[in-house]
Amino acid sequence: MASIALYYPWMHFQDTDWLKLSLLSWERIVRLRPRTVGDRDSEVVREIRGESDLLQEITPSRHDLETVADAFFELLGHEDLVWELNALHLGAADLTLGVSEDLFPPLSQRMTETGHHPALLWIYCGGTGTKMSYLLRHQLIEAGLAVQVDRRDPWIGLQPRLGTVYLTALADTVARHNALSPVTDDPRMHQAVGALDRLADLLDLPVTPALQDTRAAYAHLSLRAVIRPERIAAVPVSRLVAFRQRYAPELAAFHAHIDSLATELEQIAAVENAEIAQAHLQTLYERTTKPQLDELRRGLRAFGVESTLSMLGLKVDLGAVSGTALGTLAVSGGHPAMGAGAVALTVVPYMAGRLKARQQQRTDSPVAYLLAAEQMSKRSRLGFPI
């Protein structure tokens, strides 16, 4: 599982809670957003940008653009497909004929400048950070599949179905060339993985809800199992950033755990019904990850050292230490002969050993990250530090 995600198809995130979960799921999230494009990010996104290195903005390489363009040039040779995509309509309004409003771009992605039809999907084609090769842009305009306000305008408008397929294929290509995992917070989008190889199929079918990258979906499902939705919404960005930094090794171990489920996740990726696919993910979680998480909880309790939410006190299992000097001290009721020096010689080494063993068990567990996330969300709700 790649530790860096590629957000698609939009330049601005749509779901703040999804992004917060992603902050806990990925080491970094990359998005294709030219620096010259106006900032429409929410305050939460701006806060994340300011307090962490989670978000990184890149532009497609020339190799990326040429790879996608070659695939679309091949499609343009099929006259029946071009006809279905309104090839004979040259007006912006005509390009949206027969397209459901459900497919229109979200509000944060719509153009508001004069001449830019709000229902079209506008793709940036400026000199710096362009998302489409010059030759493909020219071909699409000539075929009547795209419109441009004027030659100086850095944007071209596409029918939403064609535009989302293009951006999905671009995400697939950039992800392949850079070892990234495509992820999205828009359930209407096609699955990006493998999109470049099935363009004709995607264009022939309407955009429908689909389960995206099953590994990313599994990470989110696991986190939602330990963090209630209302809690993630209430957790400040600064707390999430601090948690990411503190538990980076545990996150890497959790990624390795998800990698170990690759065979099952690949089978779920082939499921066509989104609800059934989600049910398969839930079953996989309850069969594999949840038992390990429950076992970790039991194992930590067995050491006789339990952390309260605030980590302000320690509880010692007297049964576990019977026969030791510490056990004798406890049984005797704290006889005066057992002074502070004796306590230091017995309690401190015992507690140190227990804490070390406890920490080792957490370190060895591939799901320790989930337990830490659960505790973090509870402490955050109560106002305690991480």
GROMACS .gro file of C-alpha atoms in nm:
model
  386
    1MET     CA    1   0.000   0.000   0.000
    2ALA     CA    2   0.155   0.329  -0.109
    3SER     CA    3   0.190   0.562   0.189
    4ILE     CA    4   0.120   0.872  -0.022
    5ALA     CA    5  -0.226   0.931  -0.170
    6LEU     CA    6  -0.327   1.118  -0.485
    7TYR     CA    7  -0.653   1.309  -0.444
    8TYR     CA    8  -0.878   1.323  -0.750
    9PRO     CA    9  -1.058   1.441  -0.958
   10TRP     CA   10  -1.105   1.789  -0.810
   11MET     CA   11  -0.859   2.054  -0.700
   12HIS     CA   12  -1.048   2.131  -0.377
   13PHE     CA   13  -1.158   1.883  -0.110
   14GLN     CA   14  -1.532   1.833  -0.068
   15ASP     CA   15  -1.559   1.656   0.269
   16THR     CA   16  -1.376   1.794   0.573
   17ASP     CA   17  -1.433   1.486   0.791
   18TRP     CA   18  -1.302   1.265   0.509
   19LEU     CA   19  -0.989   1.479   0.495
   20LYS     CA   20  -0.939   1.450   0.871
   21LEU     CA   21  -0.957   1.073   0.847
   22SER     CA   22  -0.711   1.089   0.558
   23LEU     CA   23  -0.483   1.292   0.783
   24LEU     CA   24  -0.476   0.983   1.005
   25SER     CA   25  -0.453   0.735   0.716
   26TRP     CA   26  -0.177   0.867   0.491
   27GLU     CA   27   0.171   1.003   0.535
   28ARG     CA   28   0.091   1.264   0.271
   29ILE     CA   29  -0.181   1.358   0.021
   30VAL     CA   30  -0.091   1.496  -0.320
   31ARG     CA   31  -0.335   1.689  -0.536
   32LEU     CA   32  -0.310   1.820  -0.892
   33ARG     CA   33  -0.357   2.191  -0.835
   34PRO     CA   34  -0.162   2.458  -1.026
   35ARG     CA   35  -0.034   2.738  -0.805
   36THR     CA   36  -0.190   2.998  -1.035
   37VAL     CA   37  -0.544   2.873  -0.966
   38GLY     CA   38  -0.748   3.066  -0.711
   39ASP     CA   39  -0.762   2.937  -0.355
   40ARG     CA   40  -1.108   2.799  -0.274
   41ASP     CA   41  -0.998   2.579   0.014
   42SER     CA   42  -1.200   2.563   0.335
   43GLU     CA   43  -1.057   2.699   0.660
   44VAL     CA   44  -0.981   2.344   0.777
   45VAL     CA   45  -0.777   2.274   0.464
   46ARG     CA   46  -0.587   2.601   0.504
   47GLU     CA   47  -0.516   2.511   0.866
   48ILE     CA   48  -0.379   2.172   0.763
   49ARG     CA   49  -0.166   2.337   0.495
   50GLY     CA   50  -0.028   2.579   0.753
   51GLU     CA   51   0.041   2.333   1.035
   52SER     CA   52   0.165   2.023   0.857
   53ASP     CA   53   0.326   1.884   0.546
   54LEU     CA   54   0.031   1.651   0.478
   55LEU     CA   55  -0.080   1.831   0.162
   56GLN     CA   56   0.147   1.862  -0.139
   57GLU     CA   57   0.052   2.021  -0.469
   58ILE     CA   58   0.202   1.902  -0.796
   59THR     CA   59   0.134   1.939  -1.167
   60PRO     CA   60   0.129   1.659  -1.427
   61SER     CA   61   0.453   1.596  -1.610
   62ARG     CA   62   0.484   1.606  -1.988
   63HIS     CA   63   0.504   1.226  -1.982
   64ASP     CA   64   0.177   1.210  -1.785
   65LEU     CA   65  -0.005   1.436  -2.030
   66GLU     CA   66   0.123   1.259  -2.340
   67THR     CA   67   0.027   0.917  -2.199
   68VAL     CA   68  -0.334   1.024  -2.140
   69ALA     CA   69  -0.348   1.212  -2.471
   70ASP     CA   70  -0.242   0.904  -2.668
   71ALA     CA   71  -0.525   0.704  -2.511
   72PHE     CA   72  -0.782   0.972  -2.596
   73PHE     CA   73  -0.652   1.014  -2.952
   74GLU     CA   74  -0.733   0.649  -3.005
   75LEU     CA   75  -1.087   0.706  -2.877
   76LEU     CA   76  -1.141   1.002  -3.109
   77GLY     CA   77  -1.101   0.763  -3.401
   78HIS     CA   78  -1.431   0.591  -3.310
   79GLU     CA   79  -1.696   0.801  -3.484
   80ASP     CA   80  -1.992   0.638  -3.309
   81LEU     CA   81  -1.846   0.718  -2.967
   82VAL     CA   82  -1.767   1.076  -3.067
   83TRP     CA   83  -2.125   1.119  -3.191
   84GLU     CA   84  -2.261   0.998  -2.858
   85LEU     CA   85  -2.046   1.256  -2.683
   86ASN     CA   86  -2.219   1.541  -2.869
   87ALA     CA   87  -1.946   1.587  -3.128
   88LEU     CA   88  -2.169   1.804  -3.349
   89HIS     CA   89  -2.264   2.053  -3.076
   90LEU     CA   90  -2.037   2.356  -3.063
   91GLY     CA   91  -2.204   2.561  -2.790
   92ALA     CA   92  -2.135   2.533  -2.417
   93ALA     CA   93  -2.503   2.489  -2.340
   94ASP     CA   94  -2.538   2.217  -2.603
   95LEU     CA   95  -2.255   2.016  -2.447
   96THR     CA   96  -2.466   1.963  -2.136
   97LEU     CA   97  -2.770   1.826  -2.320
   98GLY     CA   98  -2.878   1.489  -2.188
   99VAL     CA   99  -2.642   1.512  -1.889
  100SER     CA  100  -2.794   1.466  -1.544
  101GLU     CA  101  -2.741   1.751  -1.300
  102ASP     CA  102  -2.610   1.490  -1.058
  103LEU     CA  103  -2.298   1.474  -1.274
  104PHE     CA  104  -2.225   1.846  -1.270
  105PRO     CA  105  -1.906   1.954  -1.089
  106PRO     CA  106  -1.941   2.047  -0.718
  107LEU     CA  107  -1.981   2.416  -0.640
  108SER     CA  108  -1.620   2.463  -0.531
  109GLN     CA  109  -1.506   2.351  -0.876
  110ARG     CA  110  -1.742   2.556  -1.089
  111MET     CA  111  -1.623   2.856  -1.287
  112THR     CA  112  -1.787   3.191  -1.217
  113GLU     CA  113  -1.615   3.407  -1.478
  114THR     CA  114  -1.818   3.546  -1.767
  115GLY     CA  115  -1.856   3.299  -2.050
  116HIS     CA  116  -1.784   2.989  -1.842
  117HIS     CA  117  -2.097   2.774  -1.836
  118PRO     CA  118  -2.145   2.660  -1.470
  119ALA     CA  119  -2.257   2.309  -1.569
  120LEU     CA  120  -1.946   2.230  -1.773
  121LEU     CA  121  -1.636   2.081  -1.621
  122TRP     CA  122  -1.354   2.330  -1.681
  123ILE     CA  123  -1.001   2.194  -1.700
  124TYR     CA  124  -0.699   2.418  -1.657
  125CYS     CA  125  -0.479   2.432  -1.966
  126GLY     CA  126  -0.252   2.723  -1.883
  127GLY     CA  127   0.114   2.722  -1.973
  128THR     CA  128   0.228   2.646  -1.618
  129GLY     CA  129   0.059   2.353  -1.453
  130THR     CA  130  -0.158   2.254  -1.750
  131LYS     CA  131  -0.367   1.941  -1.703
  132MET     CA  132  -0.398   1.862  -2.074
  133SER     CA  133  -0.158   1.853  -2.365
  134TYR     CA  134  -0.194   2.124  -2.630
  135LEU     CA  135  -0.260   1.870  -2.907
  136LEU     CA  136  -0.541   1.695  -2.720
  137ARG     CA  137  -0.702   2.025  -2.624
  138HIS     CA  138  -0.695   2.131  -2.990
  139GLN     CA  139  -0.843   1.800  -3.106
  140LEU     CA  140  -1.126   1.810  -2.852
  141ILE     CA  141  -1.220   2.165  -2.950
  142GLU     CA  142  -1.208   2.080  -3.320
  143ALA     CA  143  -1.429   1.776  -3.260
  144GLY     CA  144  -1.683   1.985  -3.074
  145LEU     CA  145  -1.621   1.799  -2.751
  146ALA     CA  146  -1.479   2.103  -2.573
  147VAL     CA  147  -1.526   2.479  -2.576
  148GLN     CA  148  -1.300   2.772  -2.500
  149VAL     CA  149  -1.413   3.129  -2.429
  150ASP     CA  150  -1.124   3.267  -2.635
  151ARG     CA  151  -0.771   3.166  -2.726
  152ARG     CA  152  -0.624   3.353  -2.431
  153ASP     CA  153  -0.844   3.173  -2.181
  154PRO     CA  154  -0.644   2.902  -1.992
  155TRP     CA  155  -0.956   2.687  -1.937
  156ILE     CA  156  -1.150   2.455  -2.165
  157GLY     CA  157  -1.498   2.329  -2.084
  158LEU     CA  158  -1.598   1.964  -2.129
  159GLN     CA  159  -1.920   1.774  -2.088
  160PRO     CA  160  -1.916   1.652  -1.724
  161ARG     CA  161  -1.908   1.284  -1.816
  162LEU     CA  162  -1.615   1.329  -2.054
  163GLY     CA  163  -1.439   1.566  -1.815
  164THR     CA  164  -1.455   1.336  -1.513
  165VAL     CA  165  -1.334   1.041  -1.719
  166TYR     CA  166  -1.041   1.249  -1.842
  167LEU     CA  167  -0.946   1.362  -1.490
  168THR     CA  168  -0.982   1.006  -1.360
  169ALA     CA  169  -0.753   0.875  -1.635
  170LEU     CA  170  -0.506   1.154  -1.558
  171ALA     CA  171  -0.509   1.054  -1.189
  172ASP     CA  172  -0.450   0.691  -1.282
  173THR     CA  173  -0.154   0.790  -1.499
  174VAL     CA  174   0.007   1.023  -1.242
  175ALA     CA  175  -0.041   0.759  -0.973
  176ARG     CA  176   0.126   0.492  -1.188
  177HIS     CA  177   0.423   0.712  -1.269
  178ASN     CA  178   0.476   0.822  -0.907
  179ALA     CA  179   0.377   0.518  -0.695
  180LEU     CA  180   0.072   0.692  -0.545
  181SER     CA  181  -0.267   0.559  -0.432
  182PRO     CA  182  -0.562   0.744  -0.595
  183VAL     CA  183  -0.831   0.847  -0.343
  184THR     CA  184  -1.144   1.061  -0.363
  185ASP     CA  185  -1.413   1.200  -0.134
  186ASP     CA  186  -1.667   1.216  -0.418
  187PRO     CA  187  -1.868   0.889  -0.437
  188ARG     CA  188  -1.987   0.970  -0.792
  189MET     CA  189  -1.644   0.919  -0.940
  190HIS     CA  190  -1.512   0.624  -1.132
  191GLN     CA  191  -1.244   0.413  -0.972
  192ALA     CA  192  -0.915   0.562  -1.087
  193VAL     CA  193  -0.702   0.249  -1.062
  194GLY     CA  194  -0.687   0.103  -1.414
  195ALA     CA  195  -0.900   0.382  -1.564
  196LEU     CA  196  -0.653   0.452  -1.844
  197ASP     CA  197  -0.702   0.099  -1.978
  198ARG     CA  198  -1.082   0.114  -1.986
  199LEU     CA  199  -1.166   0.458  -2.118
  200ALA     CA  200  -1.419   0.334  -2.374
  201ASP     CA  201  -1.612   0.148  -2.104
  202LEU     CA  202  -1.613   0.449  -1.873
  203LEU     CA  203  -1.736   0.683  -2.145
  204ASP     CA  204  -2.005   0.442  -2.251
  205LEU     CA  205  -2.151   0.421  -1.898
  206PRO     CA  206  -2.284   0.696  -1.671
  207VAL     CA  207  -2.083   0.784  -1.365
  208THR     CA  208  -2.217   0.572  -1.079
  209PRO     CA  209  -2.119   0.531  -0.713
  210ALA     CA  210  -1.833   0.285  -0.682
  211LEU     CA  211  -1.597   0.162  -0.413
  212GLN     CA  212  -1.265   0.332  -0.468
  213ASP     CA  213  -0.925   0.190  -0.378
  214THR     CA  214  -1.014  -0.091  -0.139
  215ARG     CA  215  -0.700  -0.043   0.067
  216ALA     CA  216  -0.780   0.322   0.130
  217ALA     CA  217  -1.143   0.231   0.200
  218TYR     CA  218  -1.031  -0.034   0.447
  219ALA     CA  219  -0.809   0.214   0.632
  220HIS     CA  220  -1.101   0.456   0.667
  221LEU     CA  221  -1.341   0.182   0.776
  222SER     CA  222  -1.096   0.069   1.045
  223LEU     CA  223  -1.054   0.422   1.178
  224ARG     CA  224  -1.428   0.483   1.177
  225ALA     CA  225  -1.467   0.167   1.384
  226VAL     CA  226  -1.264   0.320   1.668
  227ILE     CA  227  -1.345   0.690   1.619
  228ARG     CA  228  -1.707   0.795   1.618
  229PRO     CA  229  -1.800   1.031   1.332
  230GLU     CA  230  -1.894   1.313   1.571
  231ARG     CA  231  -1.556   1.281   1.741
  232ILE     CA  232  -1.345   1.321   1.428
  233ALA     CA  233  -1.541   1.636   1.344
  234ALA     CA  234  -1.459   1.782   1.685
  235VAL     CA  235  -1.088   1.697   1.692
  236PRO     CA  236  -0.879   2.009   1.619
  237VAL     CA  237  -0.638   1.994   1.329
  238SER     CA  238  -0.344   2.074   1.559
  239ARG     CA  239  -0.421   1.761   1.765
  240LEU     CA  240  -0.436   1.544   1.454
  241VAL     CA  241  -0.105   1.682   1.332
  242ALA     CA  242   0.062   1.611   1.667
  243PHE     CA  243  -0.083   1.259   1.670
  244ARG     CA  244   0.051   1.188   1.319
  245GLN     CA  245   0.399   1.292   1.422
  246ARG     CA  246   0.399   1.087   1.741
  247TYR     CA  247   0.261   0.766   1.592
  248ALA     CA  248   0.431   0.757   1.254
  249PRO     CA  249   0.593   0.412   1.317
  250GLU     CA  250   0.258   0.265   1.423
  251LEU     CA  251   0.095   0.404   1.107
  252ALA     CA  252   0.363   0.233   0.895
  253ALA     CA  253   0.294  -0.096   1.076
  254PHE     CA  254  -0.079  -0.055   1.012
  255HIS     CA  255  -0.013  -0.001   0.640
  256ALA     CA  256   0.186  -0.326   0.642
  257HIS     CA  257  -0.111  -0.498   0.807
  258ILE     CA  258  -0.339  -0.377   0.526
  259ASP     CA  259  -0.084  -0.497   0.271
  260SER     CA  260  -0.112  -0.844   0.424
  261LEU     CA  261  -0.481  -0.844   0.326
  262ALA     CA  262  -0.403  -0.773  -0.041
  263THR     CA  263  -0.560  -1.094  -0.176
  264GLU     CA  264  -0.892  -1.039   0.001
  265LEU     CA  265  -0.899  -0.669  -0.090
  266GLU     CA  266  -0.835  -0.744  -0.457
  267GLN     CA  267  -1.133  -0.980  -0.457
  268ILE     CA  268  -1.352  -0.710  -0.299
  269ALA     CA  269  -1.235  -0.460  -0.562
  270ALA     CA  270  -1.403  -0.676  -0.827
  271VAL     CA  271  -1.745  -0.650  -0.656
  272GLU     CA  272  -1.971  -0.427  -0.866
  273ASN     CA  273  -2.230  -0.332  -0.604
  274ALA     CA  274  -2.096  -0.063  -0.370
  275GLU     CA  275  -2.309  -0.170  -0.072
  276ILE     CA  276  -2.204  -0.532  -0.106
  277ALA     CA  277  -1.841  -0.428  -0.139
  278GLN     CA  278  -1.873  -0.225   0.181
  279ALA     CA  279  -2.027  -0.526   0.355
  280HIS     CA  280  -1.731  -0.739   0.246
  281LEU     CA  281  -1.491  -0.480   0.389
  282GLN     CA  282  -1.679  -0.481   0.720
  283THR     CA  283  -1.671  -0.861   0.734
  284LEU     CA  284  -1.299  -0.863   0.661
  285TYR     CA  285  -1.241  -0.611   0.940
  286GLU     CA  286  -1.440  -0.815   1.192
  287ARG     CA  287  -1.259  -1.133   1.090
  288THR     CA  288  -0.900  -1.004   1.082
  289THR     CA  289  -0.829  -0.661   1.226
  290LYS     CA  290  -1.084  -0.636   1.508
  291PRO     CA  291  -0.974  -0.963   1.678
  292GLN     CA  292  -0.615  -0.838   1.682
  293LEU     CA  293  -0.728  -0.507   1.830
  294ASP     CA  294  -0.930  -0.686   2.101
  295GLU     CA  295  -0.633  -0.912   2.175
  296LEU     CA  296  -0.405  -0.608   2.211
  297ARG     CA  297  -0.646  -0.455   2.463
  298ARG     CA  298  -0.658  -0.779   2.663
  299GLY     CA  299  -0.282  -0.816   2.649
  300LEU     CA  300  -0.220  -0.467   2.783
  301ARG     CA  301  -0.468  -0.520   3.067
  302ALA     CA  302  -0.294  -0.848   3.155
  303PHE     CA  303   0.026  -0.663   3.240
  304GLY     CA  304  -0.152  -0.507   3.536
  305VAL     CA  305  -0.066  -0.159   3.416
  306GLU     CA  306  -0.352   0.036   3.265
  307SER     CA  307  -0.348   0.390   3.134
  308THR     CA  308  -0.634   0.617   3.223
  309LEU     CA  309  -0.752   0.860   2.958
  310SER     CA  310  -0.536   1.131   3.110
  311MET     CA  311  -0.239   0.905   3.196
  312LEU     CA  312  -0.249   1.055   3.548
  313GLY     CA  313  -0.243   0.730   3.748
  314LEU     CA  314  -0.125   0.370   3.744
  315LYS     CA  315  -0.315   0.063   3.859
  316VAL     CA  316  -0.117  -0.236   3.982
  317ASP     CA  317  -0.263  -0.587   3.973
  318LEU     CA  318  -0.171  -0.723   4.315
  319GLY     CA  319  -0.234  -1.078   4.202
  320ALA     CA  320   0.025  -1.039   3.933
  321VAL     CA  321   0.293  -0.935   4.181
  322SER     CA  322   0.218  -1.174   4.469
  323GLY     CA  323   0.537  -1.332   4.601
  324THR     CA  324   0.746  -1.031   4.510
  325ALA     CA  325   0.873  -0.762   4.744
  326LEU     CA  326   0.606  -0.534   4.604
  327GLY     CA  327   0.340  -0.796   4.674
  328THR     CA  328   0.465  -0.835   5.030
  329LEU     CA  329   0.444  -0.461   5.077
  330ALA     CA  330   0.087  -0.456   4.956
  331VAL     CA  331  -0.021  -0.753   5.167
  332SER     CA  332   0.139  -0.611   5.480
  333GLY     CA  333  -0.069  -0.304   5.441
  334GLY     CA  334   0.233  -0.088   5.402
  335HIS     CA  335   0.429  -0.165   5.721
  336PRO     CA  336   0.643   0.124   5.843
  337ALA     CA  337   0.952  -0.091   5.805
  338MET     CA  338   0.896  -0.074   5.430
  339GLY     CA  339   0.995   0.290   5.391
  340ALA     CA  340   1.045   0.512   5.088
  341GLY     CA  341   1.377   0.352   5.005
  342ALA     CA  342   1.227   0.006   4.991
  343VAL     CA  343   0.946   0.132   4.774
  344ALA     CA  344   1.196   0.284   4.536
  345LEU     CA  345   1.385  -0.044   4.516
  346THR     CA  346   1.075  -0.252   4.449
  347VAL     CA  347   0.799  -0.042   4.295
  348VAL     CA  348   1.006   0.156   4.047
  349PRO     CA  349   1.182  -0.144   3.884
  350TYR     CA  350   0.856  -0.338   3.874
  351MET     CA  351   0.666  -0.053   3.715
  352ALA     CA  352   0.948   0.018   3.472
  353GLY     CA  353   0.953  -0.346   3.364
  354ARG     CA  354   0.579  -0.358   3.322
  355LEU     CA  355   0.570  -0.038   3.123
  356LYS     CA  356   0.855  -0.157   2.901
  357ALA     CA  357   0.678  -0.488   2.833
  358ARG     CA  358   0.353  -0.305   2.771
  359GLN     CA  359   0.519  -0.071   2.525
  360GLN     CA  360   0.686  -0.364   2.349
  361GLN     CA  361   0.352  -0.536   2.299
  362ARG     CA  362   0.208  -0.219   2.150
  363THR     CA  363   0.508  -0.181   1.922
  364ASP     CA  364   0.480  -0.540   1.800
  365SER     CA  365   0.110  -0.515   1.721
  366PRO     CA  366   0.012  -0.416   1.365
  367VAL     CA  367  -0.310  -0.257   1.495
  368ALA     CA  368  -0.159  -0.049   1.775
  369TYR     CA  369  -0.222   0.257   1.561
  370LEU     CA  370  -0.598   0.200   1.580
  371LEU     CA  371  -0.588   0.173   1.958
  372ALA     CA  372  -0.385   0.494   1.979
  373ALA     CA  373  -0.633   0.671   1.750
  374GLU     CA  374  -0.923   0.554   1.965
  375GLN     CA  375  -0.757   0.684   2.282
  376MET     CA  376  -0.665   1.011   2.112
  377SER     CA  377  -1.025   1.078   2.011
  378LYS     CA  378  -1.148   1.008   2.365
  379ARG     CA  379  -0.886   1.231   2.525
  380SER     CA  380  -0.964   1.504   2.274
  381ARG     CA  381  -1.334   1.487   2.366
  382LEU     CA  382  -1.245   1.530   2.734
  383GLY     CA  383  -0.995   1.805   2.668
  384PHE     CA  384  -0.687   1.603   2.774
  385PRO     CA  385  -0.354   1.623   2.588
  386ILE     CA  386  -0.258   1.341   2.353
   0.00000   0.00000   0.00000
